[in-house]
XYZ file of C-alpha atoms in Angstrom:
766
model
C 89.679 2.547 -11.804
C 88.230 0.609 -8.875
C 91.869 -0.050 -7.293
C 91.547 3.296 -5.575
C 88.707 1.844 -3.569
C 90.428 -1.353 -2.397
C 93.122 -1.787 0.135
C 95.640 -3.880 -1.529
C 98.517 -3.365 1.084
C 100.449 -6.347 1.389
C 102.165 -7.710 4.517
C 105.410 -9.503 4.816
C 105.408 -13.340 4.399
C 105.390 -15.373 7.368
C 108.316 -17.810 8.085
C 106.166 -20.745 7.915
C 104.807 -20.047 4.355
C 107.469 -21.211 1.584
C 107.098 -19.292 -1.443
C 108.815 -21.989 -3.530
C 106.107 -24.289 -2.935
C 103.450 -22.089 -4.447
C 102.329 -22.543 -7.939
C 103.965 -20.195 -10.609
C 101.791 -17.236 -11.274
C 102.166 -15.944 -14.937
C 101.241 -12.462 -15.080
C 100.001 -11.104 -18.516
C 99.266 -7.385 -17.838
C 99.546 -4.963 -20.740
C 100.119 -1.337 -20.177
C 96.927 -0.413 -21.906
C 94.552 -2.813 -20.022
C 93.923 -0.587 -17.127
C 95.335 2.980 -16.445
C 96.375 2.016 -12.811
C 97.978 -1.367 -13.479
C 101.781 -0.814 -13.314
C 103.108 -3.403 -15.637
C 106.903 -2.442 -14.519
C 106.480 -3.934 -11.122
C 105.666 -7.564 -11.062
C 102.896 -8.961 -8.749
C 103.773 -10.417 -5.596
C 103.729 -14.227 -5.285
C 101.060 -15.882 -3.215
C 103.330 -16.100 -0.071
C 104.398 -12.485 -0.152
C 100.577 -11.378 -0.258
C 99.461 -13.472 2.560
C 99.602 -13.182 6.374
C 97.848 -15.145 8.965
C 96.007 -14.045 12.125
C 95.012 -16.761 14.558
C 92.101 -15.948 17.082
C 90.673 -18.324 19.506
C 92.127 -21.270 17.412
C 90.482 -20.020 14.026
C 92.841 -18.783 11.517
C 92.127 -15.859 9.037
C 94.195 -15.460 6.050
C 94.911 -12.098 4.901
C 95.376 -12.198 1.126
C 95.738 -9.256 -1.163
C 94.316 -7.277 1.700
C 91.292 -9.375 2.098
C 90.554 -11.282 5.387
C 89.600 -15.026 4.211
C 88.212 -17.318 6.559
C 89.177 -20.882 5.599
C 87.989 -23.956 7.263
C 91.172 -25.968 7.092
C 94.964 -25.585 6.603
C 95.092 -24.684 2.868
C 97.346 -26.531 0.343
C 99.825 -24.225 -1.484
C 97.929 -24.564 -4.588
C 94.735 -23.290 -2.781
C 96.700 -20.367 -1.566
C 97.967 -19.630 -4.900
C 94.479 -19.826 -6.595
C 92.899 -17.634 -3.792
C 95.557 -14.943 -4.128
C 95.462 -14.966 -7.880
C 91.791 -14.751 -7.870
C 91.546 -11.776 -5.210
C 93.957 -9.673 -7.268
C 91.647 -10.027 -10.237
C 88.689 -9.146 -8.106
C 90.434 -6.238 -6.611
C 91.358 -4.773 -9.950
C 88.241 -5.584 -11.770
C 90.095 -7.836 -14.476
C 89.531 -11.237 -15.974
C 91.529 -14.261 -14.654
C 92.082 -17.874 -15.947
C 93.038 -20.559 -13.292
C 94.090 -24.012 -14.044
C 94.366 -26.304 -10.987
C 94.175 -30.137 -10.986
C 91.108 -31.990 -10.051
C 91.146 -32.917 -6.351
C 93.009 -29.905 -5.223
C 90.340 -28.327 -3.490
C 89.478 -25.823 -6.217
C 85.831 -25.270 -5.429
C 86.353 -24.652 -1.615
C 89.069 -22.184 -2.356
C 87.041 -20.259 -5.019
C 84.013 -20.171 -2.720
C 86.050 -18.737 0.219
C 88.017 -16.294 -1.674
C 85.118 -14.676 -3.657
C 82.812 -14.514 -0.689
C 85.541 -13.016 1.509
C 86.064 -10.336 -1.320
C 82.236 -9.661 -1.400
C 82.251 -9.170 2.254
C 85.259 -6.805 2.414
C 83.944 -4.855 -0.744
C 80.527 -4.348 0.922
C 82.293 -3.140 4.193
C 84.320 -0.616 2.261
C 81.359 0.434 0.082
C 79.457 1.441 3.149
C 82.336 3.328 4.617
C 82.871 5.243 1.269
C 79.268 6.237 1.202
C 79.263 7.369 4.842
C 82.404 9.487 4.161
C 80.737 11.197 1.100
C 77.488 11.633 3.120
C 79.259 13.490 5.951
C 81.236 15.684 3.536
C 77.740 16.690 1.936
C 76.330 17.416 5.379
C 79.320 19.646 6.023
C 78.950 21.405 2.754
C 75.246 22.008 3.627
C 76.268 23.679 6.857
C 78.327 26.242 5.059
C 76.577 26.583 1.753
C 73.128 26.853 0.247
C 71.626 23.702 -1.232
C 68.951 25.457 -3.570
C 70.388 23.567 -6.526
C 68.655 20.500 -5.414
C 65.435 21.873 -6.909
C 67.178 21.525 -10.346
C 67.878 17.987 -9.734
C 64.426 17.237 -8.940
C 63.198 18.999 -12.164
C 65.827 17.126 -14.185
C 64.508 13.755 -12.885
C 61.039 14.462 -14.111
C 62.038 16.327 -17.319
C 61.404 14.039 -20.342
C 64.455 15.774 -21.881
C 66.728 14.251 -19.321
C 66.026 10.784 -20.251
C 69.665 9.928 -20.165
C 70.384 11.927 -17.216
C 73.075 10.286 -15.039
C 71.709 8.005 -12.090
C 68.153 9.006 -12.928
C 65.492 7.992 -10.257
C 61.972 8.453 -9.648
C 61.300 11.525 -7.414
C 60.297 10.734 -3.817
C 56.762 10.770 -3.154
C 55.387 12.597 0.035
C 53.948 10.338 2.576
C 50.361 9.889 3.145
C 50.444 11.648 6.678
C 47.399 13.448 7.775
C 48.102 17.061 8.907
C 45.738 19.077 10.986
C 45.230 22.837 10.281
C 46.834 23.851 13.513
C 49.974 21.658 13.055
C 53.217 23.240 13.808
C 55.226 20.992 11.418
C 56.831 22.702 8.426
C 57.098 21.487 4.693
C 60.840 20.953 4.937
C 60.591 18.866 8.304
C 57.766 16.725 6.622
C 59.934 16.201 3.482
C 62.938 15.391 5.741
C 60.896 12.844 7.815
C 59.544 11.286 4.743
C 62.915 10.941 2.939
C 64.836 9.603 5.963
C 64.537 6.090 4.946
C 66.315 6.894 1.714
C 69.697 7.478 3.062
C 69.840 6.699 6.722
C 72.510 8.281 8.843
C 75.722 6.097 8.860
C 78.383 6.912 11.214
C 81.584 7.324 9.194
C 84.611 5.519 10.202
C 87.406 7.550 8.443
C 86.685 11.183 9.726
C 89.075 10.534 12.795
C 92.571 9.082 12.855
C 92.179 5.343 12.145
C 93.441 2.960 14.716
C 96.812 1.806 14.752
C 97.947 -0.997 12.228
C 94.774 -0.580 10.182
C 94.751 0.780 6.682
C 91.189 1.804 5.396
C 90.824 2.898 1.768
C 94.440 3.871 1.739
C 94.522 5.106 -1.848
C 91.584 7.442 -2.097
C 89.451 8.176 1.070
C 91.803 8.110 3.779
C 93.024 11.726 4.947
C 94.183 13.408 8.040
C 92.584 16.783 8.617
C 94.741 19.648 8.697
C 94.535 21.375 12.021
C 95.904 24.689 10.594
C 93.276 24.768 7.912
C 90.855 27.444 8.221
C 87.176 26.321 8.355
C 84.440 28.767 7.958
C 81.936 28.708 10.958
C 78.705 26.667 10.259
C 75.852 28.955 9.226
C 73.176 26.173 8.438
C 72.345 27.772 5.088
C 70.351 24.611 3.875
C 67.019 23.360 5.149
C 66.415 19.700 6.190
C 64.409 18.999 3.085
C 67.272 20.210 0.932
C 69.885 18.256 2.557
C 67.785 15.058 2.340
C 67.085 15.497 -1.320
C 70.766 16.154 -1.947
C 71.790 12.963 -0.147
C 69.098 11.133 -2.245
C 70.548 12.417 -5.461
C 74.288 12.119 -4.022
C 76.085 11.446 -7.404
C 74.480 14.523 -8.719
C 75.156 16.436 -5.611
C 78.856 15.405 -5.818
C 79.149 16.589 -9.454
C 77.710 19.969 -8.475
C 80.126 20.379 -5.792
C 83.198 19.425 -7.864
C 81.956 21.930 -10.601
C 81.732 24.687 -8.064
C 85.173 23.752 -6.659
C 86.885 24.392 -10.141
C 86.167 28.029 -9.636
C 86.613 28.447 -5.861
C 86.696 26.217 -2.932
C 83.479 25.578 -1.430
C 83.020 26.927 2.157
C 83.793 24.626 4.984
C 85.455 21.880 2.831
C 89.203 21.106 2.910
C 91.150 20.335 -0.204
C 91.404 16.565 1.072
C 87.577 16.340 1.229
C 87.359 17.665 -2.305
C 89.793 15.137 -3.558
C 87.682 12.413 -1.585
C 84.604 13.483 -3.701
C 86.514 13.561 -6.878
C 87.640 9.912 -6.376
C 84.204 9.089 -5.555
C 82.778 10.720 -8.668
C 85.342 9.090 -10.984
C 84.677 5.531 -9.325
C 80.878 5.863 -8.979
C 80.053 3.118 -11.262
C 81.947 0.680 -8.983
C 80.802 2.122 -5.727
C 77.089 2.441 -6.339
C 76.337 -1.071 -6.249
C 77.681 -4.305 -4.696
C 78.412 -7.020 -7.192
C 76.380 -10.147 -7.436
C 78.220 -13.217 -7.869
C 77.024 -15.800 -10.583
C 78.942 -19.123 -9.951
C 78.180 -21.338 -12.941
C 79.168 -25.157 -13.530
C 78.649 -27.551 -16.330
C 75.756 -29.739 -14.938
C 73.209 -29.468 -11.990
C 74.789 -32.297 -10.110
C 78.014 -30.199 -10.030
C 75.869 -27.275 -8.898
C 74.605 -29.385 -5.955
C 78.265 -30.352 -4.928
C 79.066 -26.606 -4.871
C 76.072 -25.774 -2.622
C 77.161 -28.663 -0.196
C 80.734 -27.049 0.040
C 79.238 -23.866 0.791
C 76.724 -25.208 3.464
C 79.149 -27.664 5.206
C 82.668 -26.305 4.876
C 82.542 -22.560 4.769
C 81.666 -19.891 7.600
C 79.985 -17.723 5.027
C 76.139 -17.220 5.107
C 74.541 -14.944 2.858
C 71.514 -14.828 0.491
C 72.005 -17.469 -2.048
C 70.008 -19.255 -4.810
C 70.102 -21.852 -7.488
C 68.466 -21.511 -10.840
C 67.039 -24.551 -12.461
C 64.639 -25.566 -15.294
C 60.833 -26.171 -15.302
C 61.519 -29.820 -15.829
C 63.516 -30.264 -12.606
C 61.389 -28.203 -10.188
C 57.829 -28.528 -11.670
C 55.419 -29.987 -9.127
C 52.111 -29.677 -11.178
C 51.476 -33.441 -12.140
C 49.395 -32.501 -15.099
C 52.231 -30.478 -16.496
C 54.944 -33.225 -15.740
C 52.814 -35.661 -17.675
C 52.697 -33.408 -20.831
C 54.864 -33.907 -23.781
C 56.755 -30.461 -23.244
C 56.842 -29.113 -19.633
C 57.932 -25.802 -20.632
C 55.166 -25.149 -23.147
C 52.463 -26.560 -21.028
C 53.806 -24.535 -18.000
C 53.864 -21.239 -19.807
C 50.154 -21.957 -21.165
C 48.816 -22.582 -17.721
C 50.596 -19.556 -16.213
C 49.349 -17.406 -18.914
C 45.722 -18.471 -18.363
C 46.218 -18.525 -14.644
C 45.181 -21.923 -14.206
C 48.234 -23.341 -12.306
C 47.540 -23.425 -8.656
C 51.281 -23.847 -7.441
C 52.132 -20.942 -9.645
C 49.537 -18.646 -7.911
C 50.880 -19.622 -4.592
C 54.705 -19.452 -5.203
C 55.057 -16.311 -3.196
C 54.311 -18.582 -0.026
C 57.778 -20.026 -0.541
C 59.452 -16.704 -0.477
C 58.366 -15.860 3.048
C 58.728 -19.424 4.257
C 60.592 -19.517 7.678
C 62.965 -22.316 6.540
C 64.327 -20.217 3.771
C 64.949 -17.149 5.846
C 68.117 -16.078 7.697
C 69.321 -18.848 10.165
C 66.624 -21.045 8.758
C 66.936 -24.842 8.177
C 67.305 -24.115 4.315
C 69.153 -20.717 4.743
C 71.424 -22.300 2.040
C 69.476 -24.325 -0.212
C 69.639 -26.567 -3.342
C 66.840 -27.395 -6.095
C 66.101 -30.577 -4.068
C 65.393 -28.631 -0.949
C 63.186 -26.152 -2.458
C 61.399 -28.742 -4.555
C 60.633 -30.819 -1.449
C 59.429 -27.477 0.479
C 57.387 -26.524 -2.602
C 55.418 -29.939 -2.399
C 54.816 -29.579 1.199
C 53.290 -25.978 0.975
C 51.902 -26.571 -2.831
C 53.836 -23.684 -4.129
C 56.033 -23.489 -7.157
C 59.561 -23.882 -6.636
C 60.551 -22.747 -10.090
C 59.155 -19.266 -9.911
C 60.245 -18.938 -6.280
C 63.832 -19.944 -7.103
C 63.922 -17.195 -9.817
C 62.423 -14.640 -7.508
C 64.771 -15.377 -4.825
C 67.681 -15.104 -7.460
C 66.675 -11.703 -8.273
C 67.740 -10.474 -4.746
C 70.430 -13.110 -3.929
C 74.038 -12.253 -3.353
C 75.386 -15.575 -4.754
C 73.673 -17.447 -7.534
C 74.504 -21.035 -8.742
C 73.489 -22.259 -12.084
C 74.623 -24.378 -15.052
C 76.548 -22.181 -17.116
C 74.237 -22.168 -20.164
C 72.153 -19.798 -17.908
C 75.112 -17.543 -18.285
C 76.318 -18.291 -21.790
C 73.018 -18.663 -23.636
C 71.491 -15.022 -24.327
C 67.858 -16.214 -24.502
C 68.319 -18.393 -21.303
C 69.966 -15.590 -19.606
C 67.298 -13.113 -20.264
C 64.462 -15.464 -19.522
C 66.102 -16.346 -16.283
C 66.717 -12.796 -15.367
C 70.627 -13.104 -15.042
C 71.939 -9.600 -14.812
C 75.600 -9.492 -15.706
C 76.358 -5.911 -15.863
C 78.934 -5.006 -13.179
C 78.739 -8.502 -11.468
C 81.338 -11.230 -10.933
C 81.011 -14.447 -13.161
C 82.886 -17.713 -11.955
C 82.814 -20.534 -14.443
C 84.145 -23.853 -12.959
C 84.871 -26.867 -15.377
C 85.725 -24.204 -17.864
C 87.234 -26.426 -20.564
C 83.738 -26.906 -21.834
C 82.968 -23.252 -22.159
C 84.430 -22.987 -25.637
C 81.950 -25.614 -27.108
C 79.049 -24.480 -24.957
C 79.458 -20.817 -26.226
C 79.564 -22.154 -29.700
C 76.269 -23.850 -29.269
C 74.834 -20.793 -27.387
C 75.541 -18.538 -30.524
C 74.042 -21.254 -32.888
C 70.380 -22.154 -33.798
C 68.606 -24.973 -35.485
C 65.034 -24.737 -36.817
C 63.056 -27.865 -37.899
C 60.426 -27.714 -40.636
C 57.831 -28.654 -37.989
C 58.567 -25.825 -35.775
C 58.422 -23.279 -38.714
C 55.063 -24.872 -39.828
C 53.767 -24.332 -36.238
C 54.595 -20.635 -36.382
C 52.998 -20.275 -39.565
C 49.882 -21.948 -38.465
C 49.632 -19.788 -35.477
C 50.141 -16.456 -37.560
C 47.531 -17.561 -40.124
C 45.046 -17.747 -37.385
C 45.756 -14.491 -35.752
C 45.502 -13.086 -39.467
C 42.063 -14.490 -39.812
C 41.080 -12.890 -36.481
C 42.342 -9.514 -37.739
C 44.902 -9.254 -34.793
C 47.813 -7.156 -35.883
C 47.266 -8.663 -39.491
C 50.306 -6.959 -41.151
C 52.784 -8.049 -38.489
C 51.584 -11.704 -38.241
C 51.472 -11.808 -42.236
C 55.129 -10.745 -42.525
C 56.090 -13.470 -39.967
C 53.890 -16.107 -41.823
C 55.456 -15.195 -45.108
C 58.950 -15.702 -43.715
C 58.321 -19.076 -41.973
C 56.199 -20.366 -45.005
C 59.219 -19.695 -47.249
C 61.738 -21.160 -45.120
C 59.533 -24.292 -44.725
C 59.091 -24.676 -48.273
C 62.766 -23.947 -49.013
C 63.637 -26.876 -46.509
C 61.348 -29.364 -47.958
C 62.644 -28.690 -51.539
C 64.566 -31.334 -53.458
C 67.202 -29.091 -55.169
C 69.555 -28.701 -52.350
C 73.367 -29.478 -53.292
C 74.058 -32.010 -50.554
C 77.848 -32.478 -50.117
C 78.128 -34.189 -46.683
C 76.363 -37.695 -46.863
C 76.241 -39.969 -44.076
C 74.348 -42.923 -43.243
C 71.336 -41.031 -41.738
C 71.777 -37.564 -42.823
C 72.670 -35.252 -45.695
C 74.135 -31.633 -45.320
C 74.622 -28.581 -47.665
C 76.521 -25.781 -46.057
C 76.696 -22.207 -47.378
C 78.763 -20.258 -48.463
C 79.662 -22.175 -51.390
C 81.806 -21.585 -54.372
C 78.652 -21.214 -56.633
C 76.591 -19.286 -54.149
C 77.715 -16.727 -51.444
C 75.958 -16.437 -48.130
C 74.530 -13.127 -49.085
C 73.002 -14.799 -52.165
C 71.379 -17.400 -50.090
C 69.929 -15.165 -47.491
C 68.314 -13.051 -50.359
C 66.849 -15.969 -51.706
C 65.108 -17.130 -48.659
C 63.904 -13.953 -47.541
C 66.512 -13.212 -45.000
C 68.167 -10.124 -46.440
C 68.974 -7.138 -44.334
C 65.738 -5.281 -45.630
C 63.272 -8.072 -44.770
C 65.240 -8.677 -41.382
C 64.547 -5.092 -40.518
C 60.761 -5.562 -41.276
C 60.694 -8.774 -39.305
C 62.226 -7.097 -36.307
C 59.870 -4.405 -36.336
C 56.868 -6.926 -36.626
C 58.379 -8.910 -33.799
C 58.562 -5.737 -31.443
C 54.799 -5.027 -32.190
C 53.793 -8.591 -31.388
C 55.803 -8.698 -28.133
C 54.209 -5.488 -26.933
C 50.780 -6.807 -27.900
C 51.543 -10.001 -25.918
C 52.868 -8.301 -22.793
C 49.631 -6.078 -22.752
C 47.411 -9.158 -23.062
C 49.208 -10.861 -20.247
C 49.008 -7.521 -17.872
C 44.953 -7.457 -18.907
C 44.835 -11.279 -17.736
C 46.645 -10.550 -14.525
C 44.492 -7.468 -13.827
C 41.186 -9.431 -14.526
C 42.404 -12.382 -12.384
C 43.016 -10.087 -9.377
C 39.530 -8.424 -9.952
C 37.987 -11.967 -9.914
C 39.977 -12.714 -6.486
C 38.644 -9.639 -4.772
C 35.123 -9.372 -6.371
C 32.047 -11.529 -7.043
C 29.880 -10.432 -9.767
C 26.622 -12.225 -10.380
C 25.438 -12.314 -14.016
C 23.187 -14.292 -16.216
C 24.726 -17.532 -17.552
C 24.156 -16.510 -21.215
C 25.798 -13.135 -20.590
C 28.699 -14.642 -18.696
C 29.261 -17.158 -21.550
C 29.382 -14.404 -24.178
C 31.927 -12.482 -21.926
C 34.021 -15.341 -21.442
C 34.134 -16.060 -25.214
C 34.800 -12.444 -26.208
C 37.595 -12.389 -23.515
C 39.100 -15.553 -24.995
C 39.155 -14.039 -28.416
C 40.874 -10.817 -27.324
C 43.584 -12.466 -25.217
C 44.867 -15.225 -27.994
C 48.442 -14.756 -29.140
C 51.416 -16.621 -30.636
C 52.767 -19.084 -28.178
C 55.658 -18.588 -26.007
C 57.656 -21.349 -27.866
C 57.085 -19.456 -31.099
C 58.060 -16.009 -29.734
C 61.191 -17.894 -28.339
C 62.181 -19.174 -31.680
C 61.553 -15.936 -33.355
C 63.705 -13.866 -30.730
C 66.635 -16.559 -31.275
C 66.313 -16.131 -35.208
C 66.669 -12.344 -35.018
C 69.592 -12.710 -32.694
C 71.418 -14.858 -34.955
C 70.510 -12.859 -37.906
C 71.852 -9.664 -36.156
C 75.259 -11.264 -36.210
C 74.915 -11.989 -40.091
C 74.195 -8.125 -40.559
C 76.508 -6.489 -43.123
C 78.020 -4.367 -40.124
C 78.505 -7.198 -37.795
C 81.914 -7.970 -36.764
C 81.090 -11.856 -36.394
C 79.523 -11.947 -39.895
C 82.343 -14.180 -41.076
C 82.095 -16.616 -38.073
C 78.823 -18.159 -39.356
C 77.835 -21.006 -41.605
C 74.352 -21.800 -42.996
C 73.277 -25.368 -43.467
C 70.434 -27.307 -44.663
C 70.244 -30.772 -43.167
C 67.950 -33.799 -43.909
C 67.831 -36.652 -41.156
C 65.860 -39.779 -41.353
C 63.252 -40.584 -38.642
C 63.661 -43.537 -36.236
C 61.893 -46.587 -37.099
C 60.616 -49.074 -34.107
C 63.503 -50.721 -32.456
C 63.988 -54.327 -33.403
C 65.699 -57.050 -31.539
C 68.721 -58.453 -33.270
C 71.333 -61.190 -32.927
C 74.812 -61.287 -34.162
C 77.685 -63.856 -34.225
C 75.540 -66.124 -32.054
C 75.587 -63.910 -29.192
C 72.851 -61.911 -27.567
C 72.882 -58.225 -28.546
C 70.833 -55.439 -26.847
C 68.339 -53.859 -29.095
C 69.278 -50.876 -31.212
C 67.119 -48.452 -33.174
C 67.420 -48.641 -37.023
C 67.330 -45.753 -39.318
C 66.692 -45.764 -43.097
C 69.132 -43.919 -45.275
C 68.243 -40.219 -45.570
C 68.921 -40.212 -49.378
C 66.329 -42.908 -49.984
C 63.464 -41.086 -48.353
C 61.242 -38.195 -49.447
C 61.560 -34.862 -47.699
C 58.042 -35.444 -45.950
C 59.411 -38.513 -44.130
C 62.623 -36.686 -42.833
C 63.461 -34.205 -40.428
C 64.600 -31.075 -42.288
C 66.639 -28.596 -40.184
C 67.696 -25.141 -41.012
C 70.972 -24.451 -38.935
C 73.081 -21.465 -38.382
C 76.413 -22.473 -36.921
C 78.584 -20.237 -34.878
C 82.125 -21.196 -35.470
C 83.634 -18.712 -33.109
C 82.950 -18.927 -29.200
C 83.837 -15.104 -28.976
C 80.332 -14.369 -30.465
C 78.827 -15.009 -27.307
C 81.724 -14.677 -24.886
C 82.641 -11.161 -25.889
C 79.278 -9.914 -24.902
C 79.528 -11.438 -21.583
C 82.897 -9.938 -20.964
C 81.752 -6.469 -21.950
C 79.162 -6.617 -19.254
C 80.790 -8.342 -16.281
C 82.966 -6.790 -13.892
C 85.312 -9.840 -13.467
C 85.217 -13.265 -15.292
C 87.038 -16.040 -13.521
C 87.591 -19.289 -15.515
C 88.756 -22.359 -13.741
C 89.260 -25.902 -14.572
C 91.848 -28.692 -14.258
C 92.664 -28.670 -18.070
C 92.729 -25.418 -19.652
C 96.237 -25.570 -21.123
C 97.312 -24.184 -23.532
C 95.932 -20.938 -21.820
C 97.090 -18.417 -24.339
C 95.208 -20.141 -27.280
C 92.071 -20.779 -25.162
C 91.919 -17.049 -24.351
C 92.272 -16.219 -27.958
C 89.511 -18.449 -28.893
C 87.276 -16.694 -26.589
C 88.284 -13.316 -27.890
C 88.419 -11.937 -24.216
C 91.450 -10.319 -22.514
C 92.542 -12.253 -19.358
C 94.888 -9.959 -17.369
C 96.686 -12.801 -15.722
C 96.782 -16.677 -15.741
C 97.560 -19.172 -13.260
C 98.976 -22.650 -14.442
C 99.445 -25.012 -11.581
C 101.493 -28.280 -11.537
C 99.667 -31.485 -11.328
C 99.574 -33.143 -7.704
C 100.146 -36.834 -8.753
C 103.826 -37.857 -8.830
C 104.865 -40.301 -11.461
C 105.858 -42.788 -8.821
C 102.145 -42.927 -7.784
C 100.738 -43.341 -11.450
C 100.345 -46.345 -13.602
C 99.126 -46.728 -17.151
C 97.841 -50.138 -18.308
C 96.606 -51.615 -21.411
C 94.151 -54.535 -21.191
C 94.100 -56.421 -24.235
C 91.515 -59.138 -23.671
C 88.825 -60.117 -20.855
C 88.197 -63.140 -19.021
C 86.693 -64.834 -21.982
C 89.802 -64.433 -23.966
C 88.153 -62.188 -26.600
C 89.698 -59.096 -27.617
C 88.515 -55.885 -26.146
C 87.772 -53.856 -29.199
C 85.335 -50.931 -28.556
C 83.949 -51.054 -31.971
C 80.468 -50.506 -33.257
C 79.808 -54.200 -33.909
C 81.015 -55.252 -30.317
C 79.733 -52.743 -27.931
C 76.308 -54.066 -27.639
C 77.580 -57.692 -27.270
C 76.912 -59.092 -23.873
C 80.251 -61.025 -23.756
C 82.220 -57.713 -24.410
C 80.220 -55.956 -21.697
C 80.949 -58.537 -19.232
C 84.675 -58.789 -19.972
C 84.888 -54.943 -19.584
C 83.016 -55.170 -16.310
C 85.130 -58.028 -14.902
C 88.367 -56.092 -15.791
C 87.372 -52.995 -14.196
C 86.093 -54.864 -11.025
C 89.364 -56.852 -10.770
C 91.532 -53.480 -11.136
C 89.492 -51.614 -8.631
C 90.236 -54.405 -6.071
C 93.758 -53.791 -6.393
C 93.726 -50.010 -6.763
C 91.008 -48.658 -4.408
C 92.383 -45.012 -4.473
C 91.030 -44.059 -8.059
C 91.338 -44.946 -11.649
C 90.269 -43.710 -15.218
C 89.109 -46.000 -17.696
C 89.094 -45.519 -21.605
C 87.507 -47.818 -24.025
C 88.955 -46.802 -27.351
C 87.377 -48.041 -30.773
C 90.797 -47.775 -32.538
C 94.433 -48.784 -32.091
C 96.546 -46.671 -29.578
């Protein structure tokens, strides 16, 4: 367990910290959650796990063994949040934190998680340095000839699943003269020196007083009475370098040898150190990336502003945004679909900002200590306009190497968006602010709606590919499915049961037809889904090959100028265009989403019962018309025809797959992430919320609200300045008189209560 790698030594509380003022922390740790979590001992309160060190007027709060630099005197609720969060991060557990709006939640979360990552990185380097020194010591007294087997294993196809498999290091292109005295071993050692540079370990001697370093696993005091065999340098420099390059495998080899006899030159404490490293290699080999998600881009901007102005932490950060927000190509922005037009131009290498997006990556303002070291979408968009480079692709590239990534949380919840944006959750930390919306967002991410128009577009594209003879069998399978669904949606025999003014809906399973029977009838049975999945895989591989060929040809055109007769050039361009046509990115994305949902509907899926399939028929909008009612002016409202009165061709027909369980999506995220932190001002009741997400939260924090009853007042405004009743009903909300009365009432209250208000306009009696 990763606790072995973290210093969780807690100091005594300071006299000026009052435990009774901190929020109540409710641990919910089960004995079977983690083997190293001890349920019989209650966790310390926030005050008991905090000590304060002041240096030159700046305060550092040591919370759960992590030094946290906080710009202000923290509120008790902030101390409670940081303490709770750091214990969850140290033990790689999930946690849920409720803290009222206005309590400084965002700043506390940022400072705590960035301090933890900084501490984790320092301990990570220290652990690796200790293990490297132990391997060097082993090499002085033992032969390292076994590294040849590691190299063979990395190149052998039979070892495809070999742990920590890497590409073999390549020899440098260093010219050698015939009379050179350098040996092969020295050359390999010089070539591989960049792979594992020497790091001076910090725990091979007695640590400084009052400092605890890796207390549980990697600190040991050398036994002066232990007999150590004299060094014999049995290993060559190249063997030692290879052993350091394949460090996890080398450690395992030494541990296997220690089972029979202690290796020469190593003490029992050093063997234990290697054993702890091997058991926790999954947590040691990488430093977690932090994904900080919130509901909207505006809230993302607020988080970036908090990080930039209020915290002392500076690290590589990035913000993920959509093409619509960051595109600077005027032609694309004027198109009906920014996403589709962007993909089309990028595929054909016709977007000049995309070809130049790498200029942003090396821009001085985005570098360390630059003016935009911590940037937001507006910043990189402005910089992209100055340099005529694409901010969208630059932001994605920067996010791939960032330590902290901000994004709206649909980039984390939606599997399709997550894959497209390159968000990697495996072993990383996920923080979701404003998490009271996560439940609905997860349901939406697990659902899918396909219109008849979208299905028709896919069918037409597949028919064109079949006519050209390109992967005819695969495209024919996709065309058959989409045509079947299109015809079924436009049929007139659907048993609509939910009738509304502008829509009709039929939902399966039904008493007269099961979900399996419906899927069989519309060609979505497991047998056909398997065939569709195979066809999609082949088409996807073909598209990747086409794009790589386009990229290669584009690069050749950039570096070569070939003069040809006009007729020959035109014929080659036409032939090349024929060879590079494929299904659009939008069609492929819809097929990928359909296959993912159908995977949850498979007979062996645990979420099979959590889906409903629906056929929806909606009327299309008619042109907006002005209207007047009750002698008052009314703002125009769009009118619709009743769906039941229209033929299918004049309606929008939708095939919907509704996920009723947010755990369909969220359980997958929890299985990958190292730690998930959910925070909001309104998460209660916490137990039921956790059960809805189907994720185990080892602990929860429920804080009291900060506004006292003496400073709060609830009012009901029955009528406005005109004397009319303020009823927010459908027939009234567009009346200018109603809107003016509401506006005057709010303005009057604000003048008397400038410190804040929350307004509801109900459409029913309270």
